[in-house]
């Protein structure tokens, strides 16, 4: 569940509910005495003003923890806005930015069409984080030494932003470094091949992170990051392959000449038609031949055998199926079916249904193109 909290450049900034649970935990982790001593070591390495964690009052510790936790996610927002700014420079719409337990996600309306576009969009986030980190370092030179809490908080944000930039540049797809790797690989090989290599690198890093998070130093956050990278890398690889296999096809291209069944036909006569058409669904037409619904095998299963010769298809037909324009790309149509959690939809032209498309149609086309298209 996400909540929109503000808009920047017209882009909704959303907070995932997981963030409301994680922020207090992060503030507690940062504000604990042992952690502050570790952070102080890093801060003193970059700050012109030395800070002493042991001298902080208890109230100061929790104030620093809360400020650093919120500041970190403000930094993540700026990081994602860096991606968004670069994407908009290439006329790519940014639909939203979502902050969640593992960071932020900028959702683009479409993927970059050229390797150079993906490269600059990917590096824009880490560059933004570096600039924020450098800005915080610069602030340390003007903040009074007596303002210990402020020095500590700003120094911590400087370190966090620099680490954020460097960590994101690891070539672990789909992190920024992994997308940079794919962009560079795509200069002289197919996009699918580049994605596969980058995804394998991401999976390798995920395995390493799991080992580090479980065996070397117990870190649930690192394990969560590893699982996210593994799932996202494999999903992205499959999505790109699907897009390549379905490229150049509209959903209307998937429609085959198949039988339809009149609304007044009985269930008894439909089974043979489904078997002959080798489908699990058929269009239902009225007396004028216009498509008015669909009959599916799952609907037929609910009919008792004794009622086969008295129940008509029109009584069982589904009439509120999703509608997809015939000119829609096959890939987008498949996405709509999955998003709607349905296996069949009307394909229409000029507002009138011209046929049915189902996941079985996509499976058949994918099987055919997988055997004939070389990547």
Coordinates of C-alpha atoms in Angstrom, one line a residue:
X1 CA 0.0 0.0 0.0
X2 CA 1.4 3.4 -1.1
X3 CA 0.6 6.9 0.0
X4 CA 1.3 10.0 -2.1
X5 CA 2.9 12.7 0.0
X6 CA 3.9 15.3 -2.5
X7 CA 4.7 16.0 -6.2
X8 CA 7.9 17.1 -7.7
X9 CA 7.9 18.2 -11.4
X10 CA 4.4 16.6 -11.5
X11 CA 5.8 13.2 -10.3
X12 CA 4.0 11.7 -7.3
X13 CA 6.3 10.8 -4.5
X14 CA 4.8 7.8 -2.7
X15 CA 5.7 6.2 0.6
X16 CA 5.2 2.5 0.9
X17 CA 3.7 1.3 4.2
X18 CA 6.8 -0.7 4.9
X19 CA 8.7 2.5 5.3
X20 CA 6.5 3.5 8.3
X21 CA 7.6 0.3 10.0
X22 CA 11.2 0.5 9.0
X23 CA 12.0 4.2 9.8
X24 CA 11.6 3.9 13.6
X25 CA 13.8 0.7 13.5
X26 CA 16.4 2.5 11.5
X27 CA 16.3 5.5 13.8
X28 CA 16.9 3.1 16.8
X29 CA 19.7 1.3 15.0
X30 CA 21.5 4.6 14.2
X31 CA 20.9 6.1 17.6
X32 CA 22.2 3.1 19.7
X33 CA 25.5 3.9 21.4
X34 CA 27.6 1.2 19.7
X35 CA 26.4 2.2 16.2
X36 CA 27.2 5.9 16.9
X37 CA 30.8 5.1 17.8
X38 CA 31.2 3.3 14.5
X39 CA 29.6 6.2 12.6
X40 CA 31.8 8.7 14.4
X41 CA 34.9 6.9 13.1
X42 CA 33.8 7.4 9.5
X43 CA 32.6 11.0 10.1
X44 CA 35.9 12.0 11.7
X45 CA 37.6 10.7 8.6
X46 CA 35.9 13.2 6.3
X47 CA 35.0 16.1 8.7
X48 CA 37.3 19.0 9.6
X49 CA 35.7 18.9 13.0
X50 CA 36.1 15.9 15.2
X51 CA 33.1 14.5 17.0
X52 CA 33.0 12.4 20.1
X53 CA 30.1 10.0 20.2
X54 CA 30.7 9.3 23.9
X55 CA 30.0 12.9 24.8
X56 CA 26.5 12.9 23.3
X57 CA 23.5 12.9 25.7
X58 CA 20.9 10.2 25.4
X59 CA 18.4 12.7 23.9
X60 CA 21.0 13.7 21.4
X61 CA 21.5 10.1 20.3
X62 CA 17.8 9.6 19.5
X63 CA 17.6 13.0 17.8
X64 CA 20.5 12.1 15.6
X65 CA 19.0 8.7 14.9
X66 CA 15.6 10.1 13.8
X67 CA 17.2 12.9 11.8
X68 CA 19.6 10.6 10.0
X69 CA 16.8 8.0 9.2
X70 CA 14.6 10.7 7.7
X71 CA 17.6 12.4 6.0
X72 CA 18.6 9.1 4.4
X73 CA 15.2 8.7 2.7
X74 CA 15.2 12.3 1.7
X75 CA 18.6 11.5 0.1
X76 CA 17.1 8.5 -1.6
X77 CA 14.3 10.7 -3.0
X78 CA 16.9 13.1 -4.4
X79 CA 18.7 10.1 -5.9
X80 CA 15.6 8.9 -7.6
X81 CA 14.8 12.5 -8.8
X82 CA 18.2 12.4 -10.4
X83 CA 17.1 9.4 -12.4
X84 CA 13.8 11.2 -13.2
X85 CA 15.5 14.4 -14.4
X86 CA 17.7 12.4 -16.8
X87 CA 14.7 10.4 -18.1
X88 CA 12.6 13.5 -18.7
X89 CA 15.6 14.9 -20.7
X90 CA 14.9 12.0 -23.1
X91 CA 11.1 12.7 -23.1
X92 CA 10.5 9.6 -21.0
X93 CA 7.6 10.0 -18.6
X94 CA 8.2 9.2 -15.0
X95 CA 5.0 7.8 -13.6
X96 CA 6.0 7.8 -9.9
X97 CA 8.7 7.6 -7.3
X98 CA 8.1 5.1 -4.5
X99 CA 10.1 4.9 -1.3
X100 CA 10.1 1.6 0.5
X101 CA 12.1 -0.5 3.0
X102 CA 15.0 -1.1 0.6
X103 CA 15.2 2.4 -0.9
X104 CA 13.4 4.0 -3.8
X105 CA 12.0 3.1 -7.2
X106 CA 11.4 5.5 -10.1
X107 CA 8.8 4.0 -12.4
X108 CA 9.3 4.9 -16.1
X109 CA 6.4 4.8 -18.6
X110 CA 8.8 3.1 -21.1
X111 CA 12.3 1.8 -21.2
X112 CA 15.1 3.8 -22.8
X113 CA 15.4 3.0 -26.5
X114 CA 19.2 3.5 -26.8
X115 CA 22.1 2.3 -24.7
X116 CA 23.4 5.9 -24.2
X117 CA 20.0 6.9 -22.7
X118 CA 19.9 4.1 -20.2
X119 CA 23.6 4.8 -19.3
X120 CA 22.9 8.4 -18.4
X121 CA 19.6 7.8 -16.7
X122 CA 21.3 5.1 -14.6
X123 CA 24.4 7.2 -13.6
X124 CA 22.3 10.3 -12.9
X125 CA 21.1 8.8 -9.5
X126 CA 24.6 8.1 -8.1
X127 CA 25.9 11.4 -9.4
X128 CA 23.1 13.1 -7.5
X129 CA 24.0 11.2 -4.4
X130 CA 27.6 12.2 -4.7
X131 CA 26.7 15.8 -5.1
X132 CA 24.5 15.7 -2.0
X133 CA 27.3 14.0 -0.1
X134 CA 29.8 16.6 -1.3
X135 CA 27.3 19.4 -0.3
X136 CA 27.1 17.9 3.2
X137 CA 30.8 17.7 3.4
X138 CA 31.0 21.4 2.4
X139 CA 28.5 22.3 5.1
X140 CA 30.8 20.8 7.8
X141 CA 33.3 23.5 7.1
X142 CA 30.8 26.3 8.0
X143 CA 28.9 24.7 10.9
X144 CA 30.2 25.8 14.3
X145 CA 32.3 23.2 16.1
X146 CA 30.1 23.7 19.2
X147 CA 27.0 22.4 17.3
X148 CA 28.0 18.8 17.9
X149 CA 24.6 17.2 17.1
X150 CA 24.3 19.1 13.8
X151 CA 27.9 18.2 12.9
X152 CA 27.3 14.6 13.6
X153 CA 24.0 14.5 11.7
X154 CA 25.3 16.3 8.6
X155 CA 28.5 14.2 8.7
X156 CA 26.5 11.1 8.8
X157 CA 24.4 12.1 5.8
X158 CA 27.6 12.9 3.9
X159 CA 28.9 9.4 4.5
X160 CA 25.5 7.8 3.8
X161 CA 25.2 9.6 0.4
X162 CA 28.7 8.7 -0.7
X163 CA 28.1 5.1 0.3
X164 CA 24.7 5.1 -1.4
X165 CA 26.3 6.3 -4.6
X166 CA 29.1 3.7 -4.5
X167 CA 26.9 0.8 -3.5
X168 CA 24.4 1.5 -6.2
X169 CA 27.2 1.5 -8.8
X170 CA 28.0 -2.2 -8.1
X171 CA 27.3 -4.1 -11.3
X172 CA 24.5 -6.0 -9.7
X173 CA 21.5 -5.7 -12.0
X174 CA 18.9 -4.2 -11.6
X175 CA 20.9 -1.7 -9.4
X176 CA 22.3 1.4 -11.2
X177 CA 25.6 -0.2 -11.8
X178 CA 23.9 -3.2 -13.3
X179 CA 22.0 -1.0 -15.7
X180 CA 25.2 0.8 -16.6
X181 CA 26.7 -2.6 -17.4
X182 CA 23.7 -3.5 -19.6
X183 CA 24.0 -0.2 -21.4
X184 CA 27.7 -0.7 -22.1
X185 CA 27.1 -4.3 -23.3
X186 CA 24.3 -3.2 -25.5
X187 CA 26.6 -1.1 -27.6
X188 CA 27.8 -4.1 -29.6
X189 CA 25.3 -6.9 -28.8
X190 CA 21.5 -7.4 -28.7
X191 CA 19.5 -5.9 -25.9
X192 CA 18.4 -9.4 -24.8
X193 CA 21.9 -10.7 -24.7
X194 CA 23.1 -7.7 -22.7
X195 CA 20.2 -8.1 -20.3
X196 CA 21.0 -11.8 -19.8
X197 CA 24.6 -11.1 -19.0
X198 CA 23.8 -8.2 -16.6
X199 CA 21.1 -10.3 -14.9
X200 CA 23.5 -13.1 -14.3
X201 CA 25.9 -10.6 -12.7
X202 CA 23.1 -9.5 -10.5
X203 CA 22.3 -13.0 -9.5
X204 CA 25.9 -13.7 -8.7
X205 CA 26.0 -10.6 -6.5
X206 CA 22.8 -11.7 -4.8
X207 CA 24.4 -15.0 -3.8
X208 CA 27.4 -13.2 -2.4
X209 CA 25.2 -10.8 -0.4
X210 CA 23.2 -13.7 1.0
X211 CA 26.5 -15.4 2.1
X212 CA 27.7 -12.2 3.7
X213 CA 24.4 -11.5 5.3
X214 CA 24.0 -15.0 6.8
X215 CA 27.4 -16.5 7.3
X216 CA 29.9 -13.7 7.7
X217 CA 27.9 -11.0 9.5
X218 CA 24.3 -11.5 10.4
X219 CA 22.5 -8.8 8.5
X220 CA 18.7 -9.2 7.6
X221 CA 18.8 -6.0 5.5
X222 CA 21.6 -7.3 3.3
X223 CA 19.7 -10.6 2.9
X224 CA 16.6 -8.6 1.9
X225 CA 18.6 -6.6 -0.6
X226 CA 20.0 -9.9 -2.0
X227 CA 16.6 -11.4 -2.4
X228 CA 15.3 -8.2 -4.1
X229 CA 18.2 -8.2 -6.6
X230 CA 17.7 -11.9 -7.4
X231 CA 14.0 -11.6 -8.0
X232 CA 14.3 -8.3 -9.9
X233 CA 17.2 -9.6 -12.1
X234 CA 15.4 -12.8 -13.1
X235 CA 12.1 -10.9 -13.7
X236 CA 13.7 -8.2 -15.8
X237 CA 15.5 -10.8 -17.9
X238 CA 12.3 -12.7 -18.6
X239 CA 10.4 -9.5 -19.4
X240 CA 13.0 -8.3 -21.9
X241 CA 13.0 -11.7 -23.7
X242 CA 9.2 -11.6 -23.8
X243 CA 9.3 -8.1 -25.3
X244 CA 11.7 -9.2 -27.9
X245 CA 9.7 -12.3 -28.9
X246 CA 6.5 -10.2 -29.2
X247 CA 8.1 -7.2 -30.9
X248 CA 6.4 -6.0 -34.0
X249 CA 3.1 -7.7 -33.2
X250 CA -0.2 -6.1 -32.3
X251 CA -2.8 -8.0 -30.3
X252 CA -4.9 -8.2 -33.4
X253 CA -2.1 -10.2 -35.1
X254 CA -2.7 -12.9 -32.5
X255 CA -6.3 -13.5 -33.4
X256 CA -6.8 -16.6 -35.4
X257 CA -9.8 -17.7 -37.5
X258 CA -11.7 -19.6 -34.9
X259 CA -15.2 -20.8 -34.5
X260 CA -17.8 -18.8 -32.6
X261 CA -20.9 -20.2 -31.0
X262 CA -24.4 -18.7 -31.1
X263 CA -25.9 -17.5 -27.9
X264 CA -28.9 -19.9 -28.2
X265 CA -26.7 -23.0 -28.6
X266 CA -26.9 -25.5 -25.8
X267 CA -23.9 -26.6 -23.7
X268 CA -24.1 -30.1 -25.2
X269 CA -23.0 -28.7 -28.6
X270 CA -20.2 -26.5 -27.3
X271 CA -17.8 -29.2 -26.1
X272 CA -17.2 -30.5 -29.7
X273 CA -16.6 -26.9 -30.9
X274 CA -14.0 -26.2 -28.1
X275 CA -12.3 -29.5 -29.0
X276 CA -12.3 -28.8 -32.7
X277 CA -11.0 -25.2 -32.2
X278 CA -8.4 -26.5 -29.6
X279 CA -9.3 -23.7 -27.3
X280 CA -10.6 -23.2 -23.8
X281 CA -12.8 -20.3 -24.8
X282 CA -15.0 -19.3 -27.7
X283 CA -16.7 -16.0 -28.7
X284 CA -20.4 -16.0 -28.3
X285 CA -22.4 -14.2 -31.0
X286 CA -25.9 -12.9 -31.4
X287 CA -28.3 -13.5 -34.3
X288 CA -26.5 -10.7 -36.3
X289 CA -23.0 -12.3 -35.8
X290 CA -21.8 -9.6 -33.4
X291 CA -19.7 -10.8 -30.5
X292 CA -21.6 -10.4 -27.2
X293 CA -19.6 -12.4 -24.8
X294 CA -17.3 -15.4 -24.3
X295 CA -17.9 -19.0 -23.1
X296 CA -15.0 -20.6 -21.2
X297 CA -14.3 -24.2 -20.2
X298 CA -14.3 -23.1 -16.6
X299 CA -17.9 -21.9 -16.9
X300 CA -19.0 -25.1 -18.5
X301 CA -17.6 -27.1 -15.6
X302 CA -20.3 -25.6 -13.3
X303 CA -23.1 -27.1 -15.4
X304 CA -24.6 -30.5 -14.3
X305 CA -24.5 -33.1 -17.1
X306 CA -28.2 -33.5 -16.8
X307 CA -28.7 -29.8 -17.8
X308 CA -26.4 -29.9 -20.9
X309 CA -29.2 -30.0 -23.4
X310 CA -31.3 -27.3 -21.6
X311 CA -28.7 -24.7 -20.7
X312 CA -27.8 -22.2 -23.4
X313 CA -24.4 -20.6 -24.0
X314 CA -26.0 -17.2 -23.6
X315 CA -26.9 -18.0 -20.0
X316 CA -23.3 -18.8 -19.2
X317 CA -21.5 -16.3 -21.3
X318 CA -19.1 -13.8 -19.7
X319 CA -19.9 -10.3 -21.0
X320 CA -17.7 -8.1 -18.8
X321 CA -14.3 -9.2 -20.0
X322 CA -11.5 -6.6 -20.3
X323 CA -11.4 -4.8 -23.7
X324 CA -8.1 -4.3 -25.5
X325 CA -7.8 -2.2 -28.7
X326 CA -6.6 -4.3 -31.6
X327 CA -3.7 -1.9 -32.3
X328 CA -2.2 -2.4 -28.8
X329 CA 1.2 -4.0 -28.9
X330 CA 1.1 -7.7 -28.1
X331 CA 3.5 -7.1 -25.2
X332 CA 1.3 -4.4 -23.6
X333 CA -1.8 -6.6 -24.1
X334 CA -0.1 -9.5 -22.3
X335 CA 0.8 -7.0 -19.5
X336 CA -2.9 -5.9 -19.3
X337 CA -4.1 -9.5 -19.0
X338 CA -1.6 -10.3 -16.2
X339 CA -2.4 -7.0 -14.4
X340 CA -6.1 -7.8 -14.6
X341 CA -5.6 -11.3 -13.5
X342 CA -7.7 -12.7 -16.3
X343 CA -6.9 -15.3 -19.0
X344 CA -9.1 -13.9 -21.7
X345 CA -10.1 -10.5 -23.1
X346 CA -12.1 -9.0 -25.9
X347 CA -10.1 -7.5 -28.8
X348 CA -11.9 -4.6 -30.3
X349 CA -11.7 -2.2 -33.2
X350 CA -13.6 1.1 -33.4
X351 CA -15.3 0.1 -30.1
X352 CA -16.7 -3.2 -31.3
X353 CA -15.3 -6.7 -30.4
X354 CA -13.6 -8.5 -33.2
X355 CA -12.4 -11.6 -31.3
X356 CA -11.0 -13.0 -28.2
X357 CA -7.4 -13.2 -27.1
X358 CA -6.2 -15.5 -24.2
X359 CA -3.0 -16.4 -22.5
X360 CA -3.1 -19.6 -24.6
X361 CA -2.8 -17.5 -27.8
X362 CA 0.3 -15.8 -26.3
X363 CA 1.8 -19.1 -25.3
X364 CA 1.4 -20.5 -28.9
X365 CA 3.0 -17.4 -30.5
X366 CA 5.9 -17.3 -27.9
X367 CA 6.6 -21.0 -28.6
X368 CA 6.6 -20.4 -32.3
X369 CA 8.8 -17.3 -32.2
X370 CA 11.2 -18.8 -29.6
X371 CA 12.0 -21.5 -32.2
X372 CA 12.4 -19.1 -35.1
X373 CA 13.9 -15.9 -33.7
X374 CA 17.6 -15.7 -33.0
X375 CA 18.9 -13.4 -30.2

